[in-house]
Amino acid sequence: LAFTGITANTLGLFSSPCLTKVELRVACKGISDRDALSKPDPCVVLKMQSHGQWFEVDRTEVIRSSINPVFSKVFTVDFYFEEMQRLRFELHDISSSHNGLKEADFLGAMECTLGQIVSQRKLAKPLLKQGNAAGKSSITVMDRKEKSLSSSFVSPQDFFSKSDPFLEIFRINDDSSSSLVHRTETVMNNLNPIWKTFKVSLNTLCSGDNDRELKCIVWDWDSNGKHDFIGEFQTTFKEMRGAMDGRQVQWECINPKYQVKKKNYRNSGIVILNQCKIIKMHSFLDYIMGGCQIQFTVAIDFTASNGDPRNSCSLHYIHPYQPNEYLKALVAVGEICQDYDSDKMFPAFGFGAQIPPDFKVQVLHLQHCVYPYDVR
């Protein structure tokens, strides 16, 4: 699906020259059926807030007849540590006759900050509709910093009949579960199609483990969502790297059922990796995603150099109706840093104050006790 015609740059969302791109993957679970006769055709729309308004950034593909969709679309978002970037993920049921959101059924939404996703790596929250839980449905957003593998595949060859093939790549996790890494486009009515070159994060592909098992499945697309299994094969990123420097790597696509039943069965075709490139990107986000903890510490200057807090000319002036400049700065910085602080506790100190009973100048915990001195 295409953009709505308003790009992020024209909205003034991304103005800083210092940025890192992050990849967001989306999956939903337990979407309620609209009626007993049909399952929803879900699509997730990503929106970003700018100047108090929500603007569409991108959207996933539509997955037909699914209540637990795992979307192959990867949202690439510019990440700014110094900014509060508010995101909204909207789930819509889009019928096969149109792709417009105006006629689609709104199923629920989830709001969060990009900082929350980056710091937690995987954020799962219930979908809300008009402020209430949308049944038992939930949405999970997973983050990966962009460190890309660029690949180009040729589909299986020598099928017995023409098909509409597409390829899915799954990562096998430590607990033996599998996670969808990439789903190619469907090439209609073609035995030897060439799928488009795509990029995928190495973290997403193999969690940084070159020997991690990858499972690749080729399907024959069906409009009702019940795709026909063609064949599968196992590989690793270590094997895929053989396609670098102009070489090719190929795998036999095997259907285990045919392998047992048919004596002369060899394979259901050959999958060829034409090209593999590694694009390395390093940024400040590497530290955060590597487990670096950021702690927000506050120190207040209580010396007389700031003037009497009862005087409106002082930056420490205690205004009866609005926060002073110091409080505004603390809130602005604290809102950003809190997403990356593991315990959400902020050490708060003061210095240059005269504390009774002896009124000597000293450094103190703002709660005026040895422990705790943290403020939530």
Short mmCIF file of C-alpha atoms in Angstrom, two decimals:
data_model
loop_
_atom_site.label_atom_id
_atom_site.label_comp_id
_atom_site.label_asym_id
_atom_site.label_seq_id
_atom_site.Cartn_x
_atom_site.Cartn_y
_atom_site.Cartn_z
CA LEU A 1 0.00 0.00 0.00
CA ALA A 2 1.19 3.49 -0.79
CA PHE A 3 1.55 6.60 1.30
CA THR A 4 -1.45 8.90 1.54
CA GLY A 5 0.40 11.57 -0.42
CA ILE A 6 1.74 13.48 2.59
CA THR A 7 5.34 12.61 3.25
CA ALA A 8 6.96 12.82 6.66
CA ASN A 9 9.43 15.46 5.52
CA THR A 10 6.71 17.85 4.36
CA LEU A 11 5.06 17.61 7.76
CA GLY A 12 8.15 18.88 9.50
CA LEU A 13 8.41 15.69 11.53
CA PHE A 14 12.09 15.12 10.86
CA SER A 15 14.13 18.28 11.00
CA SER A 16 17.24 17.31 12.94
CA PRO A 17 20.37 16.29 11.02
CA CYS A 18 21.30 13.70 13.70
CA LEU A 19 19.14 10.62 13.34
CA THR A 20 19.12 6.86 13.30
CA LYS A 21 16.68 4.70 11.40
CA VAL A 22 14.88 1.94 13.28
CA GLU A 23 12.73 -0.85 11.93
CA LEU A 24 9.36 -1.67 13.47
CA ARG A 25 7.55 -4.96 12.92
CA VAL A 26 3.92 -5.41 13.85
CA ALA A 27 1.79 -8.42 14.77
CA CYS A 28 -1.75 -8.65 16.16
CA LYS A 29 -3.47 -11.35 18.17
CA GLY A 30 -7.08 -12.25 18.88
CA ILE A 31 -8.82 -9.90 16.44
CA SER A 32 -12.58 -10.22 16.78
CA ASP A 33 -14.54 -11.50 13.79
CA ARG A 34 -16.98 -8.98 12.31
CA ASP A 35 -19.53 -11.70 11.74
CA ALA A 36 -19.86 -15.47 11.72
CA LEU A 37 -19.41 -15.73 7.96
CA SER A 38 -16.09 -13.97 7.45
CA LYS A 39 -12.80 -13.26 9.15
CA PRO A 40 -11.27 -9.77 9.09
CA ASP A 41 -8.80 -8.60 6.45
CA PRO A 42 -6.49 -6.62 8.78
CA CYS A 43 -4.15 -3.78 7.94
CA VAL A 44 -2.16 -1.65 10.42
CA VAL A 45 -1.70 2.07 9.76
CA LEU A 46 1.21 3.84 11.45
CA LYS A 47 0.65 7.48 12.39
CA MET A 48 2.96 10.01 14.00
CA GLN A 49 1.98 13.08 15.97
CA SER A 50 3.14 16.50 14.84
CA HIS A 51 1.91 19.77 16.35
CA GLY A 52 -0.91 17.96 18.11
CA GLN A 53 -2.25 16.22 14.99
CA TRP A 54 -1.86 12.65 13.74
CA PHE A 55 -0.50 12.07 10.23
CA GLU A 56 -0.19 8.77 8.41
CA VAL A 57 3.41 7.67 7.83
CA ASP A 58 2.92 4.23 6.31
CA ARG A 59 0.78 1.12 6.47
CA THR A 60 1.20 -2.64 6.28
CA GLU A 61 -0.07 -4.98 3.63
CA VAL A 62 -3.59 -6.39 3.96
CA ILE A 63 -3.65 -10.00 5.16
CA ARG A 64 -6.79 -11.77 4.06
CA SER A 65 -8.96 -13.75 6.49
CA SER A 66 -6.74 -13.63 9.58
CA ILE A 67 -7.40 -13.01 13.27
CA ASN A 68 -3.72 -13.38 14.26
CA PRO A 69 -1.82 -11.56 11.50
CA VAL A 70 1.96 -11.27 11.42
CA PHE A 71 2.73 -8.49 8.97
CA SER A 72 5.79 -8.71 6.75
CA LYS A 73 5.85 -4.96 6.16
CA VAL A 74 8.66 -3.24 8.06
CA PHE A 75 8.09 0.36 9.15
CA THR A 76 11.33 2.34 8.87
CA VAL A 77 11.20 5.34 11.20
CA ASP A 78 13.74 8.08 11.87
CA PHE A 79 14.68 8.00 15.56
CA TYR A 80 15.65 11.13 17.49
CA PHE A 81 16.77 10.55 21.05
CA GLU A 82 16.23 14.20 21.97
CA GLU A 83 12.59 14.28 20.85
CA MET A 84 9.33 12.85 22.18
CA GLN A 85 8.05 10.91 19.17
CA ARG A 86 4.46 9.80 19.69
CA LEU A 87 3.19 6.93 17.54
CA ARG A 88 -0.27 5.53 16.92
CA PHE A 89 -0.91 2.10 15.42
CA GLU A 90 -4.43 1.75 14.00
CA LEU A 91 -5.91 -1.60 13.02
CA HIS A 92 -8.45 -1.60 10.18
CA ASP A 93 -10.47 -4.31 8.47
CA ILE A 94 -10.19 -3.62 4.74
CA SER A 95 -12.42 -5.58 2.38
CA SER A 96 -11.10 -7.01 -0.87
CA SER A 97 -13.16 -4.56 -2.95
CA HIS A 98 -11.29 -1.46 -1.79
CA ASN A 99 -8.28 -0.28 0.18
CA GLY A 100 -9.63 3.01 1.45
CA LEU A 101 -9.74 3.62 5.19
CA LYS A 102 -12.94 5.67 5.02
CA GLU A 103 -15.01 2.61 4.19
CA ALA A 104 -12.96 0.21 6.28
CA ASP A 105 -13.93 -0.97 9.74
CA PHE A 106 -11.82 0.48 12.55
CA LEU A 107 -10.88 -2.35 14.94
CA GLY A 108 -8.77 -0.52 17.52
CA ALA A 109 -5.60 1.45 18.15
CA MET A 110 -2.55 1.60 20.39
CA GLU A 111 -0.53 4.71 21.26
CA CYS A 112 3.02 4.84 22.60
CA THR A 113 6.31 6.65 22.13
CA LEU A 114 9.11 5.49 19.89
CA GLY A 115 11.37 5.65 22.93
CA GLN A 116 9.24 3.05 24.72
CA ILE A 117 9.57 0.65 21.80
CA VAL A 118 13.32 1.18 21.43
CA SER A 119 14.04 0.77 25.15
CA GLN A 120 11.87 -2.35 25.56
CA ARG A 121 12.70 -3.88 22.16
CA LYS A 122 9.27 -5.54 22.14
CA LEU A 123 6.14 -3.68 23.22
CA ALA A 124 2.81 -5.52 23.56
CA LYS A 125 -0.34 -3.62 24.50
CA PRO A 126 -4.10 -4.18 24.16
CA LEU A 127 -5.94 -2.48 21.34
CA LEU A 128 -8.34 0.24 22.45
CA LYS A 129 -11.52 1.38 20.75
CA GLN A 130 -13.17 4.56 22.02
CA GLY A 131 -11.10 4.29 25.20
CA ASN A 132 -12.16 0.72 25.97
CA ALA A 133 -10.46 -2.60 25.31
CA ALA A 134 -11.29 -3.95 21.85
CA GLY A 135 -12.18 -7.43 23.05
CA LYS A 136 -9.13 -9.57 23.70
CA SER A 137 -7.19 -8.21 20.76
CA SER A 138 -3.64 -6.97 21.23
CA ILE A 139 -0.81 -5.58 19.14
CA THR A 140 2.92 -6.23 19.44
CA VAL A 141 5.57 -3.91 18.01
CA MET A 142 9.16 -5.11 17.76
CA ASP A 143 12.13 -2.86 17.13
CA ARG A 144 15.34 -3.52 15.28
CA LYS A 145 18.02 -0.95 14.44
CA GLU A 146 18.71 -0.85 10.73
CA LYS A 147 21.65 -3.06 9.91
CA SER A 148 20.69 -4.57 6.64
CA LEU A 149 21.10 -7.64 4.54
CA SER A 150 20.18 -6.96 0.94
CA SER A 151 19.06 -10.06 -0.94
CA SER A 152 17.64 -11.02 -4.30
CA PHE A 153 15.89 -14.38 -4.77
CA VAL A 154 14.79 -16.33 -7.80
CA SER A 155 11.78 -18.54 -7.14
CA PRO A 156 11.60 -22.35 -7.45
CA GLN A 157 11.91 -23.70 -10.97
CA ASP A 158 10.26 -26.66 -12.72
CA PHE A 159 6.90 -26.68 -10.94
CA PHE A 160 4.43 -29.23 -12.21
CA SER A 161 1.86 -26.55 -13.00
CA LYS A 162 1.81 -22.78 -13.05
CA SER A 163 1.37 -21.10 -9.68
CA ASP A 164 1.36 -17.75 -7.88
CA PRO A 165 4.42 -18.24 -5.65
CA PHE A 166 5.67 -16.18 -2.75
CA LEU A 167 8.44 -16.89 -0.25
CA GLU A 168 8.45 -16.58 3.55
CA ILE A 169 11.62 -16.61 5.65
CA PHE A 170 11.41 -17.57 9.33
CA ARG A 171 14.02 -17.31 12.08
CA ILE A 172 14.15 -20.27 14.47
CA ASN A 173 14.41 -18.92 18.02
CA ASP A 174 16.19 -20.43 21.02
CA ASP A 175 12.91 -21.89 22.31
CA SER A 176 12.32 -23.58 18.92
CA SER A 177 9.55 -21.13 18.04
CA SER A 178 9.71 -19.32 14.71
CA SER A 179 9.43 -15.63 13.83
CA LEU A 180 8.53 -14.29 10.40
CA VAL A 181 11.48 -12.34 8.99
CA HIS A 182 10.31 -11.49 5.49
CA ARG A 183 7.51 -12.24 3.07
CA THR A 184 8.11 -11.55 -0.61
CA GLU A 185 5.56 -10.22 -3.02
CA THR A 186 3.44 -12.69 -4.98
CA VAL A 187 4.33 -13.16 -8.64
CA MET A 188 1.19 -14.23 -10.44
CA ASN A 189 0.95 -17.16 -12.86
CA ASN A 190 4.67 -17.73 -13.23
CA LEU A 191 6.91 -20.77 -12.80
CA ASN A 192 10.18 -18.85 -12.79
CA PRO A 193 9.55 -15.43 -11.28
CA ILE A 194 12.25 -13.22 -9.84
CA TRP A 195 11.31 -11.71 -6.49
CA LYS A 196 12.33 -8.15 -5.80
CA THR A 197 15.49 -7.35 -3.87
CA PHE A 198 14.71 -6.65 -0.22
CA LYS A 199 16.49 -5.48 2.91
CA VAL A 200 16.19 -7.05 6.34
CA SER A 201 17.95 -6.34 9.62
CA LEU A 202 20.56 -8.91 10.62
CA ASN A 203 19.15 -8.77 14.14
CA THR A 204 15.77 -9.68 12.73
CA LEU A 205 17.14 -12.30 10.38
CA CYS A 206 19.36 -14.29 12.73
CA SER A 207 19.73 -12.34 16.02
CA GLY A 208 23.36 -11.77 15.09
CA ASP A 209 24.05 -15.53 14.98
CA ASN A 210 25.40 -16.56 11.57
CA ASP A 211 24.65 -20.23 12.29
CA ARG A 212 21.06 -19.76 13.48
CA GLU A 213 18.65 -21.93 11.53
CA LEU A 214 16.38 -20.21 9.02
CA LYS A 215 13.32 -21.89 7.56
CA CYS A 216 12.15 -20.81 4.12
CA ILE A 217 8.71 -21.78 2.81
CA VAL A 218 7.34 -21.29 -0.70
CA TRP A 219 3.57 -20.94 -1.03
CA ASP A 220 1.10 -20.84 -3.90
CA TRP A 221 -1.02 -17.77 -3.18
CA ASP A 222 -4.81 -18.13 -2.93
CA SER A 223 -7.26 -15.23 -2.70
CA ASN A 224 -9.15 -16.86 0.19
CA GLY A 225 -6.06 -16.81 2.38
CA LYS A 226 -5.65 -20.61 2.35
CA HIS A 227 -2.37 -20.71 0.47
CA ASP A 228 -1.11 -24.02 -0.91
CA PHE A 229 2.18 -25.35 0.42
CA ILE A 230 4.77 -25.88 -2.33
CA GLY A 231 7.92 -26.72 -0.43
CA GLU A 232 10.51 -25.63 2.11
CA PHE A 233 14.19 -25.68 2.91
CA GLN A 234 16.49 -24.84 5.81
CA THR A 235 19.53 -22.60 5.65
CA THR A 236 21.63 -20.16 7.68
CA PHE A 237 22.94 -16.67 7.14
CA LYS A 238 26.39 -18.24 6.90
CA GLU A 239 25.19 -20.10 3.79
CA MET A 240 23.50 -16.99 2.40
CA ARG A 241 26.76 -15.07 2.62
CA GLY A 242 28.00 -17.35 -0.15
CA ALA A 243 26.01 -15.16 -2.55
CA MET A 244 28.32 -12.21 -1.97
CA ASP A 245 30.79 -11.05 -4.63
CA GLY A 246 28.59 -12.07 -7.55
CA ARG A 247 28.24 -15.74 -6.63
CA GLN A 248 24.95 -17.64 -6.39
CA VAL A 249 23.62 -19.98 -3.70
CA GLN A 250 20.77 -22.39 -4.35
CA TRP A 251 18.57 -24.75 -2.34
CA GLU A 252 16.21 -27.56 -3.27
CA CYS A 253 12.63 -26.76 -2.30
CA ILE A 254 11.24 -29.94 -0.71
CA ASN A 255 7.66 -31.02 -0.02
CA PRO A 256 7.98 -33.75 2.68
CA LYS A 257 4.62 -35.29 1.70
CA TYR A 258 5.74 -35.82 -1.89
CA GLN A 259 9.11 -37.06 -0.68
CA VAL A 260 7.38 -39.92 1.15
CA LYS A 261 4.68 -40.78 -1.41
CA LYS A 262 6.51 -40.38 -4.72
CA LYS A 263 9.44 -42.68 -5.49
CA ASN A 264 11.01 -40.53 -8.17
CA TYR A 265 10.41 -37.22 -6.39
CA ARG A 266 13.48 -35.00 -6.27
CA ASN A 267 12.22 -31.55 -5.36
CA SER A 268 9.51 -29.00 -6.05
CA GLY A 269 11.96 -26.60 -7.63
CA ILE A 270 15.16 -24.71 -6.92
CA VAL A 271 15.42 -21.44 -4.99
CA ILE A 272 18.40 -19.33 -6.02
CA LEU A 273 19.91 -16.46 -4.04
CA ASN A 274 21.38 -14.16 -6.67
CA GLN A 275 22.86 -11.47 -4.47
CA CYS A 276 23.72 -10.80 -0.84
CA LYS A 277 25.12 -7.56 0.55
CA ILE A 278 25.78 -6.46 4.13
CA ILE A 279 25.24 -2.79 4.97
CA LYS A 280 26.80 -1.80 8.30
CA MET A 281 25.39 1.12 10.28
CA HIS A 282 26.59 2.26 13.71
CA SER A 283 24.96 4.90 15.89
CA PHE A 284 24.18 6.01 19.42
CA LEU A 285 21.22 3.64 19.32
CA ASP A 286 23.64 0.70 19.32
CA TYR A 287 24.42 1.46 22.96
CA ILE A 288 20.78 1.57 24.01
CA MET A 289 19.89 -1.62 22.15
CA GLY A 290 23.01 -3.23 23.56
CA GLY A 291 21.68 -2.78 27.08
CA CYS A 292 23.21 0.58 28.06
CA GLN A 293 21.14 2.13 30.86
CA ILE A 294 20.51 5.88 30.87
CA GLN A 295 19.95 7.45 34.27
CA PHE A 296 18.36 10.86 34.69
CA THR A 297 19.85 12.73 37.67
CA VAL A 298 18.69 16.16 38.86
CA ALA A 299 20.78 18.72 40.75
CA ILE A 300 19.20 21.98 41.96
CA ASP A 301 21.24 25.11 42.61
CA PHE A 302 20.07 26.68 45.88
CA THR A 303 22.68 29.43 46.04
CA ALA A 304 21.64 33.06 46.35
CA SER A 305 23.04 33.80 42.89
CA ASN A 306 19.64 32.89 41.42
CA GLY A 307 17.88 35.52 43.47
CA ASP A 308 14.95 35.33 45.85
CA PRO A 309 12.40 32.73 44.61
CA ARG A 310 9.68 35.16 45.70
CA ASN A 311 10.97 37.67 43.17
CA SER A 312 9.41 37.30 39.70
CA CYS A 313 12.76 38.21 38.10
CA SER A 314 14.39 35.05 39.49
CA LEU A 315 14.50 31.86 37.43
CA HIS A 316 13.59 30.11 40.68
CA TYR A 317 10.47 32.22 41.05
CA ILE A 318 7.59 30.13 42.38
CA HIS A 319 4.71 31.21 40.16
CA PRO A 320 1.26 30.48 41.57
CA TYR A 321 -0.19 29.32 38.22
CA GLN A 322 2.62 27.96 36.04
CA PRO A 323 5.99 26.21 36.36
CA ASN A 324 9.19 28.25 36.25
CA GLU A 325 11.93 27.82 33.66
CA TYR A 326 13.77 25.20 35.70
CA LEU A 327 10.69 23.02 36.07
CA LYS A 328 9.92 23.33 32.36
CA ALA A 329 13.46 22.17 31.51
CA LEU A 330 13.25 19.25 33.95
CA VAL A 331 9.95 18.08 32.48
CA ALA A 332 11.18 18.43 28.88
CA VAL A 333 14.34 16.40 29.50
CA GLY A 334 12.72 13.98 31.95
CA GLU A 335 9.96 12.99 29.52
CA ILE A 336 12.59 11.89 27.03
CA CYS A 337 14.92 10.09 29.44
CA GLN A 338 12.23 8.23 31.39
CA ASP A 339 11.65 5.80 28.51
CA TYR A 340 15.25 4.58 28.81
CA ASP A 341 15.46 4.45 32.62
CA SER A 342 14.87 0.90 33.87
CA ASP A 343 13.41 1.72 37.31
CA LYS A 344 11.87 5.13 36.48
CA MET A 345 13.53 6.58 39.61
CA PHE A 346 15.40 9.88 39.26
CA PRO A 347 18.08 10.80 41.84
CA ALA A 348 17.46 14.40 42.97
CA PHE A 349 20.10 16.46 44.79
CA GLY A 350 20.50 20.02 45.93
CA PHE A 351 23.63 22.07 46.59
CA GLY A 352 24.43 25.47 48.03
CA ALA A 353 21.54 25.34 50.50
CA GLN A 354 21.60 26.45 54.14
CA ILE A 355 19.92 23.72 56.15
CA PRO A 356 18.74 24.12 59.74
CA PRO A 357 19.63 23.81 62.55
CA ASP A 358 23.20 25.05 61.91
CA PHE A 359 22.43 26.63 58.47
CA LYS A 360 25.70 25.46 56.96
CA VAL A 361 26.02 25.27 53.20
CA GLN A 362 25.94 21.65 52.05
CA VAL A 363 24.96 19.15 49.38
CA LEU A 364 21.79 17.27 50.24
CA HIS A 365 19.26 14.76 49.07
CA LEU A 366 16.12 16.70 48.30
CA GLN A 367 14.10 14.45 50.57
CA HIS A 368 16.59 15.39 53.30
CA CYS A 369 17.37 11.81 54.26
CA VAL A 370 20.18 9.41 53.51
CA TYR A 371 18.00 6.99 51.48
CA PRO A 372 15.97 6.94 49.39
CA TYR A 373 16.71 10.04 47.41
CA ASP A 374 15.00 8.98 44.18
CA VAL A 375 11.91 10.66 42.83
CA ARG A 376 9.45 8.87 40.55
#
